[in-house]
mmCIF file of C-alpha atoms and ligand atoms in Angstrom:
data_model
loop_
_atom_site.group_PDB
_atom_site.id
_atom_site.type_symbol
_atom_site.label_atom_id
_atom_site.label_comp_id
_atom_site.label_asym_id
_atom_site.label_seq_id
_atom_site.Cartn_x
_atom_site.Cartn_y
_atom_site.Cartn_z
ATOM 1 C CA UNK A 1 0.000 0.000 0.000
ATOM 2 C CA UNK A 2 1.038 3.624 -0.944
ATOM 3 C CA UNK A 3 0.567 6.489 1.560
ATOM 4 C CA UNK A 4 0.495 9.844 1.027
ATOM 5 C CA UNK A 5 0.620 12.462 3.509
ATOM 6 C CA UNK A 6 -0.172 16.101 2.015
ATOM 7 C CA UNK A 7 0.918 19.092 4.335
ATOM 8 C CA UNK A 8 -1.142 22.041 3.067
ATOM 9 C CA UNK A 9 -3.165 24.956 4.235
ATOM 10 C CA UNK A 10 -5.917 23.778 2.385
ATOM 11 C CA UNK A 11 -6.981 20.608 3.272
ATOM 12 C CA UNK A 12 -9.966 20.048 1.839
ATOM 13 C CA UNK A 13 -8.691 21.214 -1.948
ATOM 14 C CA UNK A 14 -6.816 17.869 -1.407
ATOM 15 C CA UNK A 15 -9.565 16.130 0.197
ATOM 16 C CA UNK A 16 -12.300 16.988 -2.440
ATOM 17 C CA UNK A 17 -10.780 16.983 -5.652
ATOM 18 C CA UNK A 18 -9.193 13.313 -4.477
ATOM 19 C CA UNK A 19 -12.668 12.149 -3.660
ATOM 20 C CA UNK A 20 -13.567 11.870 -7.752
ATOM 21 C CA UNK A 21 -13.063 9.014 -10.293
ATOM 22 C CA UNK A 22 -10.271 5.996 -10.237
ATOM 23 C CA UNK A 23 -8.445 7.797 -7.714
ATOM 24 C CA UNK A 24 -11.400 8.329 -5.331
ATOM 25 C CA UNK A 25 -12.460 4.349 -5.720
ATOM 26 C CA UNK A 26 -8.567 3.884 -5.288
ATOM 27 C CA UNK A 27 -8.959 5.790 -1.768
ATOM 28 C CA UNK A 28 -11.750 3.533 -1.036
ATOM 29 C CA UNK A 29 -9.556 0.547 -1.151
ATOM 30 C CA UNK A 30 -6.335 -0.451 0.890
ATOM 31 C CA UNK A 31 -4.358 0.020 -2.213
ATOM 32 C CA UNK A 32 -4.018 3.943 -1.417
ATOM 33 C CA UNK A 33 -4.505 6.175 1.365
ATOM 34 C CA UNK A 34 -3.929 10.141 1.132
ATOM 35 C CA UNK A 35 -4.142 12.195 3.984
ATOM 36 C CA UNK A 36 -4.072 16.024 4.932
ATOM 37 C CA UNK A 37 -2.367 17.686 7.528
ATOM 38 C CA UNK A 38 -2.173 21.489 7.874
ATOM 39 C CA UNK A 39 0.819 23.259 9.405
ATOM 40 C CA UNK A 40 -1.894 25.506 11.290
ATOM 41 C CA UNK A 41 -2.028 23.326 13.496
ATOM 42 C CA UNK A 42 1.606 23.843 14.925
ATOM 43 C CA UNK A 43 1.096 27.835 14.750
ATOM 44 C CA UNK A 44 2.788 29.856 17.502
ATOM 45 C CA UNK A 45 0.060 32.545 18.324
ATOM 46 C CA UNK A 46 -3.737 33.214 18.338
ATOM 47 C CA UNK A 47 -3.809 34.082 14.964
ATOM 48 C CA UNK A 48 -2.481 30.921 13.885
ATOM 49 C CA UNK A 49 -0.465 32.573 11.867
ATOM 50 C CA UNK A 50 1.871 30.078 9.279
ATOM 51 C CA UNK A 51 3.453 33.226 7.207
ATOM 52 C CA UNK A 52 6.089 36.091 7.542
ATOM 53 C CA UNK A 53 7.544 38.753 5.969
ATOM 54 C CA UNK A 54 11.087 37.745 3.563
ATOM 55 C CA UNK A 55 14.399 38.933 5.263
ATOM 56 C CA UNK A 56 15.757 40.980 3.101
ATOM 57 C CA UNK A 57 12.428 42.599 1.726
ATOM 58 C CA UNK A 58 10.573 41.294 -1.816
ATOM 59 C CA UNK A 59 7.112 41.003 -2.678
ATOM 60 C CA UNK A 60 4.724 38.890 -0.383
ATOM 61 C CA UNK A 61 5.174 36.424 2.555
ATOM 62 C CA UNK A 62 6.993 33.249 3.100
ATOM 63 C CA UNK A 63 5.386 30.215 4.585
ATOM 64 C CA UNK A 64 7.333 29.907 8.785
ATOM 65 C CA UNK A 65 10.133 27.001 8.750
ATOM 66 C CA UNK A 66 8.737 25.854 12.503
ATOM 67 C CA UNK A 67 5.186 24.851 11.804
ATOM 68 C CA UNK A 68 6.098 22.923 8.941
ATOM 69 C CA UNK A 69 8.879 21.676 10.544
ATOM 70 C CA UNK A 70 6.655 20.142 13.320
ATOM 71 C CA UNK A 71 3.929 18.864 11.056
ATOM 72 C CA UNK A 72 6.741 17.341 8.734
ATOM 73 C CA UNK A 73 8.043 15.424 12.027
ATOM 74 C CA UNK A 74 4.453 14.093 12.618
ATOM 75 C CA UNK A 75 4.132 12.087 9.499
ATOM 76 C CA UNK A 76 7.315 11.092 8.279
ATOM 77 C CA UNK A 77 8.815 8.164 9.360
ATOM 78 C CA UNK A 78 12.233 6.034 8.234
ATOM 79 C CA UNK A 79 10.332 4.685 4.608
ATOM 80 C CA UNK A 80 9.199 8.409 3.565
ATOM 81 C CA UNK A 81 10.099 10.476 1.011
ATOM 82 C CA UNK A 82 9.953 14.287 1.149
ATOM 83 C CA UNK A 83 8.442 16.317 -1.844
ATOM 84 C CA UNK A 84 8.238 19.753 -2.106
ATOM 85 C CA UNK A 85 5.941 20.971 -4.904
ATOM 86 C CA UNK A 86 7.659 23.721 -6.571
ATOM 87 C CA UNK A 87 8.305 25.428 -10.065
ATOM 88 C CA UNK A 88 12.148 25.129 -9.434
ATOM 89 C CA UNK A 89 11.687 21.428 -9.523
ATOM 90 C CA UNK A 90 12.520 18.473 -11.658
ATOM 91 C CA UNK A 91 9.081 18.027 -14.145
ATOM 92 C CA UNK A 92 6.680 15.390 -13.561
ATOM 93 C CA UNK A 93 6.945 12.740 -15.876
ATOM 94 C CA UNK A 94 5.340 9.105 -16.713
ATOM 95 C CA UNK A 95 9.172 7.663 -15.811
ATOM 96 C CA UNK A 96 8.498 9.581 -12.126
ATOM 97 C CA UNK A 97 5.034 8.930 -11.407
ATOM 98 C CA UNK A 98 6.426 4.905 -11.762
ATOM 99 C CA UNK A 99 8.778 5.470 -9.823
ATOM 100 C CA UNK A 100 7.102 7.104 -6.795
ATOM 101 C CA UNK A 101 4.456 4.534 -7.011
ATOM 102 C CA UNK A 102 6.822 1.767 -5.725
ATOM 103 C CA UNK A 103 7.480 4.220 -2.979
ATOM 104 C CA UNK A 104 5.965 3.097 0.353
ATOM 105 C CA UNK A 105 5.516 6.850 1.447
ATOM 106 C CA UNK A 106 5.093 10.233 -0.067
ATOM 107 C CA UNK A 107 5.329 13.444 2.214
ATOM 108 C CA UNK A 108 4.318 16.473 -0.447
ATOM 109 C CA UNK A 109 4.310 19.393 0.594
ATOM 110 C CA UNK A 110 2.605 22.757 -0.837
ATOM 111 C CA UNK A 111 4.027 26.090 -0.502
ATOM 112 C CA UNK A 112 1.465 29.163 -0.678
ATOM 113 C CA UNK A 113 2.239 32.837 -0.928
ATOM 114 C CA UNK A 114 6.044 33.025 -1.890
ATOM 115 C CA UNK A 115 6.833 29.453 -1.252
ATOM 116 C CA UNK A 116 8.785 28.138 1.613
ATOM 117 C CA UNK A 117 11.775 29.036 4.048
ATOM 118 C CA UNK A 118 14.774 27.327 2.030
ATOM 119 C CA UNK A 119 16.463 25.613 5.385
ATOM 120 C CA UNK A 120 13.267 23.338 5.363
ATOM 121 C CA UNK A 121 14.289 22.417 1.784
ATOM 122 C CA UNK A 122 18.353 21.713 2.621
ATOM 123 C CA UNK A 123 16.876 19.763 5.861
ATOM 124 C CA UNK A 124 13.864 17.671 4.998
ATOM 125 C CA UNK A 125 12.827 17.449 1.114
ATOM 126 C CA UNK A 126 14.397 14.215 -0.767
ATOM 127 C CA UNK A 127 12.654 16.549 -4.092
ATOM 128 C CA UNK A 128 11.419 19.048 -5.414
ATOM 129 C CA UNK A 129 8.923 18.676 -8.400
ATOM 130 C CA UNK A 130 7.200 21.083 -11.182
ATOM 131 C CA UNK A 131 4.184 20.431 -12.850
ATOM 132 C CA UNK A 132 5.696 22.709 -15.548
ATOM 133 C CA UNK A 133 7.189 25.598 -16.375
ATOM 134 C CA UNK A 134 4.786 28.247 -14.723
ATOM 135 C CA UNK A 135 4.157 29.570 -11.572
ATOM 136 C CA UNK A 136 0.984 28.673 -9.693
ATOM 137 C CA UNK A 137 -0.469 30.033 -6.465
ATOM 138 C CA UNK A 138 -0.304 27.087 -4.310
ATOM 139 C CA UNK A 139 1.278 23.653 -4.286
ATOM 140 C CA UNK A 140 -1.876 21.839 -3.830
ATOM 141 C CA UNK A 141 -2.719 21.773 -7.514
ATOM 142 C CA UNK A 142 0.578 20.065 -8.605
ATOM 143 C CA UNK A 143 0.154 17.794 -5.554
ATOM 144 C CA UNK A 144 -3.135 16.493 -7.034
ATOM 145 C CA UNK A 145 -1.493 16.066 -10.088
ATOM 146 C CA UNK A 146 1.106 14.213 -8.780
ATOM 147 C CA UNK A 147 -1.180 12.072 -6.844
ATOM 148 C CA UNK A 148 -3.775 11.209 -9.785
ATOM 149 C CA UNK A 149 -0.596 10.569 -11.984
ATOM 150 C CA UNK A 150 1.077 8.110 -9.248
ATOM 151 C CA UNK A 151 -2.083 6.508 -8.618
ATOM 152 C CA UNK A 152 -2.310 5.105 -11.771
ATOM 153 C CA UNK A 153 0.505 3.238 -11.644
ATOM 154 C CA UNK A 154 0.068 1.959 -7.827
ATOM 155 C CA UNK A 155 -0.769 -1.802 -9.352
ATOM 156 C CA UNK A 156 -4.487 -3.102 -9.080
ATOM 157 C CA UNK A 157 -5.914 0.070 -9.214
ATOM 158 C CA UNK A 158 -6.822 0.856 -12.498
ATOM 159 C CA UNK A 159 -9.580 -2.096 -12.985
ATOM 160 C CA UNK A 160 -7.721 -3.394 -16.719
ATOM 161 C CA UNK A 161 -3.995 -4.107 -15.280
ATOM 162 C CA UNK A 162 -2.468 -3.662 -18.718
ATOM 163 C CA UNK A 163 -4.240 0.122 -18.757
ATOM 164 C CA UNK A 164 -1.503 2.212 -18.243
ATOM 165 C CA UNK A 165 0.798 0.169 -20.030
ATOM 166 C CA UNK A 166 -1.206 1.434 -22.956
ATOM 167 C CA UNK A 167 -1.653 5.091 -22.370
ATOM 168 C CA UNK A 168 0.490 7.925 -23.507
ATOM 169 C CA UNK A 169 4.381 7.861 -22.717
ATOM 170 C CA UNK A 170 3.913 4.271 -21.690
ATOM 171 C CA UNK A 171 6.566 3.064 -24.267
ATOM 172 C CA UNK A 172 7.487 6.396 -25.275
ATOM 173 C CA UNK A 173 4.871 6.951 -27.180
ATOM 174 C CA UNK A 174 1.385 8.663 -27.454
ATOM 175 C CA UNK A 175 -1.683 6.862 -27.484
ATOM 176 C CA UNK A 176 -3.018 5.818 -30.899
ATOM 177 C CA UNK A 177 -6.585 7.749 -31.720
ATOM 178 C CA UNK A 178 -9.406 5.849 -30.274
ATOM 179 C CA UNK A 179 -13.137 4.997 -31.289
ATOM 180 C CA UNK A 180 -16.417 4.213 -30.596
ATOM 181 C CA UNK A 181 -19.636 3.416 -31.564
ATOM 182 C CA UNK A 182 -21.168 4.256 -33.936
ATOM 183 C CA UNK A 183 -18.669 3.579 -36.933
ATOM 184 C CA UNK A 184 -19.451 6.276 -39.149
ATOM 185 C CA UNK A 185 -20.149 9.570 -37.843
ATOM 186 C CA UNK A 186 -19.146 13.066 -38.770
ATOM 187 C CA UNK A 187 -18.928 11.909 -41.908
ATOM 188 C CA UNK A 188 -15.696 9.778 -41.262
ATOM 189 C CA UNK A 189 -15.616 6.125 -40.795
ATOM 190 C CA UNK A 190 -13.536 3.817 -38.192
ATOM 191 C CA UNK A 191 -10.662 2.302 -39.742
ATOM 192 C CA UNK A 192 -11.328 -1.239 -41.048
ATOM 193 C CA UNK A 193 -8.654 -2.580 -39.571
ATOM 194 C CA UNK A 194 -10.408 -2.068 -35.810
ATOM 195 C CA UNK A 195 -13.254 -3.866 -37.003
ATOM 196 C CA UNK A 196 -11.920 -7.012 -37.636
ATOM 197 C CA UNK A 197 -10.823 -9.941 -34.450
ATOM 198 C CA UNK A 198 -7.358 -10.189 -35.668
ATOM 199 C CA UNK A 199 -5.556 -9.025 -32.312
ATOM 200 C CA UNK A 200 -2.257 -9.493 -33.459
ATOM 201 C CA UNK A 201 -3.085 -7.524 -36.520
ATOM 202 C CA UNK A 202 -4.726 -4.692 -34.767
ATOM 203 C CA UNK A 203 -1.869 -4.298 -31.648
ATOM 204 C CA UNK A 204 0.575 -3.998 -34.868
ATOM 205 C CA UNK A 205 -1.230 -1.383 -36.311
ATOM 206 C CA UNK A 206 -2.182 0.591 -32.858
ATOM 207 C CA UNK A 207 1.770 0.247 -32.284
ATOM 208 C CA UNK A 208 2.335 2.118 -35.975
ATOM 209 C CA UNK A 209 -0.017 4.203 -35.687
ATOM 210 C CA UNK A 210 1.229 5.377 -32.594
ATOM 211 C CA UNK A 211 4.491 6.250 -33.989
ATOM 212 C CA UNK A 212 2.818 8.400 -36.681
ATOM 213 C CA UNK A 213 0.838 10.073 -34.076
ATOM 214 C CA UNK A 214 4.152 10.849 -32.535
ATOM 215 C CA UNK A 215 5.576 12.020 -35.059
ATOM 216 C CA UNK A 216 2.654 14.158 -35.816
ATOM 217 C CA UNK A 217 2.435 16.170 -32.766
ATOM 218 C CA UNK A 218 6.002 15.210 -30.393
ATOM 219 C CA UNK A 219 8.622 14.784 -32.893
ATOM 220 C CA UNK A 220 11.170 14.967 -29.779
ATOM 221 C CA UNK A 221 9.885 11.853 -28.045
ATOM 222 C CA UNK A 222 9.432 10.120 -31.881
ATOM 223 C CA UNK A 223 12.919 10.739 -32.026
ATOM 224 C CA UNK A 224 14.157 8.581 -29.065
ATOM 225 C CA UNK A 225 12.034 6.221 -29.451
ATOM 226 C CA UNK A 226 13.483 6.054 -32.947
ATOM 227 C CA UNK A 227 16.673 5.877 -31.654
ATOM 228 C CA UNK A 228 15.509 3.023 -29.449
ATOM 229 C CA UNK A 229 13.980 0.997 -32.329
ATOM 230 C CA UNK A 230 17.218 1.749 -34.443
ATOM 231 C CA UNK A 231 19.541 0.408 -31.712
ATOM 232 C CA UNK A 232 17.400 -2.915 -31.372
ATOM 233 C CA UNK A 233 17.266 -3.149 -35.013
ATOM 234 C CA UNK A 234 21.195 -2.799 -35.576
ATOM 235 C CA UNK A 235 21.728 -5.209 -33.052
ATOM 236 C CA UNK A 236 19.400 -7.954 -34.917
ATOM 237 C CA UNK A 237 21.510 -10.618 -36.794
ATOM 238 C CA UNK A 238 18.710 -11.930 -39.266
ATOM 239 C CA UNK A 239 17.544 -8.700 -40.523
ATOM 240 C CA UNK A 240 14.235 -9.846 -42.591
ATOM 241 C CA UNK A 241 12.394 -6.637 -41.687
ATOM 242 C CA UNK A 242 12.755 -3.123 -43.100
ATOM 243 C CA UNK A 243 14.558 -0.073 -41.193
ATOM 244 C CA UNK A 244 11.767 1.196 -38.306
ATOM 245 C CA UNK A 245 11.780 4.218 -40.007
ATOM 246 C CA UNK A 246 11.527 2.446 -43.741
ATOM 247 C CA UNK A 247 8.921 0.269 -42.067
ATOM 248 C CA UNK A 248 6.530 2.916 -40.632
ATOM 249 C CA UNK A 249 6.688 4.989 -43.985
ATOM 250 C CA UNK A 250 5.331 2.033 -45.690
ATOM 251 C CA UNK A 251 2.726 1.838 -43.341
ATOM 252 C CA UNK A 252 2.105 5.146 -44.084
ATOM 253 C CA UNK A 253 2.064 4.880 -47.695
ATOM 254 C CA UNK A 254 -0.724 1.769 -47.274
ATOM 255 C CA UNK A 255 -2.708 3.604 -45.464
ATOM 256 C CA UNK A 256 -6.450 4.773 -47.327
ATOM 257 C CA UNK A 257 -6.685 8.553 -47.845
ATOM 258 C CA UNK A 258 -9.269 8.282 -45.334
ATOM 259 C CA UNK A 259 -7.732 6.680 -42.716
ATOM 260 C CA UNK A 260 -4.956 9.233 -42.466
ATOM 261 C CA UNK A 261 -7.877 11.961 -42.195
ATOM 262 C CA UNK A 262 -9.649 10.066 -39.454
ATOM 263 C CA UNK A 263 -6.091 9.420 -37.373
ATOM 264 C CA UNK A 264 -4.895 12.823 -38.223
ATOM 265 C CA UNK A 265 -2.099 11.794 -39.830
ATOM 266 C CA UNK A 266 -2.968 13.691 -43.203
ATOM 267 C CA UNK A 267 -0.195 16.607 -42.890
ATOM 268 C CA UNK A 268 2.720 14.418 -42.700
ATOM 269 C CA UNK A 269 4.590 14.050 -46.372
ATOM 270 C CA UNK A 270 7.584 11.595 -47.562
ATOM 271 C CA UNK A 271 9.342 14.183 -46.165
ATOM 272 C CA UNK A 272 8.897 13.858 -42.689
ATOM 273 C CA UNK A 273 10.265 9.850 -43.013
ATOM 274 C CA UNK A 274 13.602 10.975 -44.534
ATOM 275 C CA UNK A 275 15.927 11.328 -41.583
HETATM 276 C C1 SAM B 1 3.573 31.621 -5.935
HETATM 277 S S1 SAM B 1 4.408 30.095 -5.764
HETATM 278 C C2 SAM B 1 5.989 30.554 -5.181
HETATM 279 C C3 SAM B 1 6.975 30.673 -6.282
HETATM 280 C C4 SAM B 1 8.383 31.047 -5.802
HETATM 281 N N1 SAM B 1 8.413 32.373 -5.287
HETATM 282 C C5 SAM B 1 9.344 30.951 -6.969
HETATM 283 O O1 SAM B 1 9.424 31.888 -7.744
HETATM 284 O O2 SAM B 1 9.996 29.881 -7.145
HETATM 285 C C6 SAM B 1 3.644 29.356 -4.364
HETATM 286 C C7 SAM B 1 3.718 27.850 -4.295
HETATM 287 O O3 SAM B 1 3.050 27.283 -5.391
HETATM 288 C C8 SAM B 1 3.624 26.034 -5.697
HETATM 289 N N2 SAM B 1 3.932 26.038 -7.140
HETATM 290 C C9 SAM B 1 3.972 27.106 -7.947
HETATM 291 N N3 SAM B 1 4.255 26.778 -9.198
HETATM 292 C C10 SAM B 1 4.397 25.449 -9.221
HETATM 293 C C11 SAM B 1 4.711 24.508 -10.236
HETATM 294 N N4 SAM B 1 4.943 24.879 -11.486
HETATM 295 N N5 SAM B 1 4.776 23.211 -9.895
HETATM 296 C C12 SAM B 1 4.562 22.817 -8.621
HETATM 297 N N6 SAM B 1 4.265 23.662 -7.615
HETATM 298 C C13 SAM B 1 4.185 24.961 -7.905
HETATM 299 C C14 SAM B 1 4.853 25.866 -4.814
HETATM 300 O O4 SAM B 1 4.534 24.984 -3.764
HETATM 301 C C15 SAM B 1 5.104 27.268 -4.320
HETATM 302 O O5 SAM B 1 5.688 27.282 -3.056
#
């Protein structure tokens, strides 16, 4: 089981937004717990206050090192791990969210007004981490992101186990379009391919198609997973197959008119498979 302990000043952001979805069935099981602490709690005065002025002047406050301190020191044990939320940090990814799920305990914490006094960075967080490359107001968004993404790969609690292993970044790659019922609408039609049992057949084309996609809209990840493919490809002593990258353009090229449209894979040229 996974445990995350949340030290914020608003609890019940963390507590209500959590309470939704997979992640809120995932808190209903033993396979996750999250829980909310506020540093409040451990304020000095009457006012509970939790924020001072910056030595050294600058705009707004700075959350006090001793009531975090304190409420750090009531959750965290020898197993946890210390995260402060932070734009300065490392950027979530699918690699981190896999790796903090085999984590036995997560301690995030969320800054407010002008973030946090440093020395409780250099003495208790194991890492900082950005949800990207903007600042927000609070840490408790980025917490729940971090939460909802780690989730996901806590095993056994996405109902399908081989979900996530087929979602975006999974294999370094994005998800190939998906469809429903009913097979023609909007005036486009599923691909034929989907309609048909073969499984083998249809994972090999969900796998290409993928790549396209990539290509399409994140040429930086198609290009290491390229690299990937051309490294395990070199290193194949039979080679009956084509190049990956001679292989997916022929894919491409047997692909209906109308199937690139529906996949939107229709502004890609020759051009785009020749390095
Ligand atoms: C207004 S921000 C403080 C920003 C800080 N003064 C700086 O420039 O690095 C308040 C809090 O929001 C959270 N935060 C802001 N942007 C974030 C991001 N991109 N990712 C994760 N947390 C973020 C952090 O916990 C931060 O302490």
């Amino acid at each position: 089981m996974l445990q995350i302990d949340v030290i914020t000043l608003f609890p019940e952001m963390i507590e209500n937004a959590a309470s939704f979805g997979v992640l809120g069935q995932a808190l209903k099981s033993d396979l996750l717990k999250v829980f909310s602490h506020t540093p409040r709690e451990f304020a000095q005065d009457r006012h509970r206050t939790v924020d001072d002025r910056p030595f050294g002047g600058g705009d707004g406050m700075i959350m006090l090192a001793e009531p975090l301190e304190k409420t750090i020191q009531k959750v965290q044990h020898k197993n946890s791990k210390v995260i402060y939320m932070s734009p300065q940090g490392e950027v979530l990814s699918d690699m981190k969210a896999r790796a903090l799920a085999k984590e036995e305990h997560l301690v995030i914490i969320c800054g407010r007004y002008g973030g946090i006094d440093q020395r409780i960075i250099n003495n208790y967080v194991d890492e900082e981490i950005s949800i990207g490359d903007y600042v927000l107001s609070g840490g408790e968004l980025g917490a729940l992101v971090v939460i909802d993404a780690v989730s996901r790969m806590v095993p056994g609690v996405l109902g399908h186990s081989e979900s996530a292993n087929q979602d975006s970044f999974s294999e370094g790659l994005l998800e190939q379009p998906n469809f429903t019922r009913p097979r023609q609408y909007l005036g486009a039609e599923v691909p034929e391919v989907l309609l048909g049992g073969n499984h083998k057949l249809m994972a090999d084309w969900k796998k290409k198609v993928s790549a396209l996609v990539t290509l399409v809209k994140r040429p930086d990840l198609f290009q290491a997973y390229l690299e990937e493919e051309n490294l395990k490809y070199r290193s194949l002593k039979k080679k009956k197959t084509e190049a990956p990258l001679k292989e997916l353009q022929k894919f491409w090229n047997n692909l209906s008119l109308q199937d690139r449209k529906v996949l939107g894979l229709e502004e890609l040229s020759e051009e785009d498979f020749n390095g």
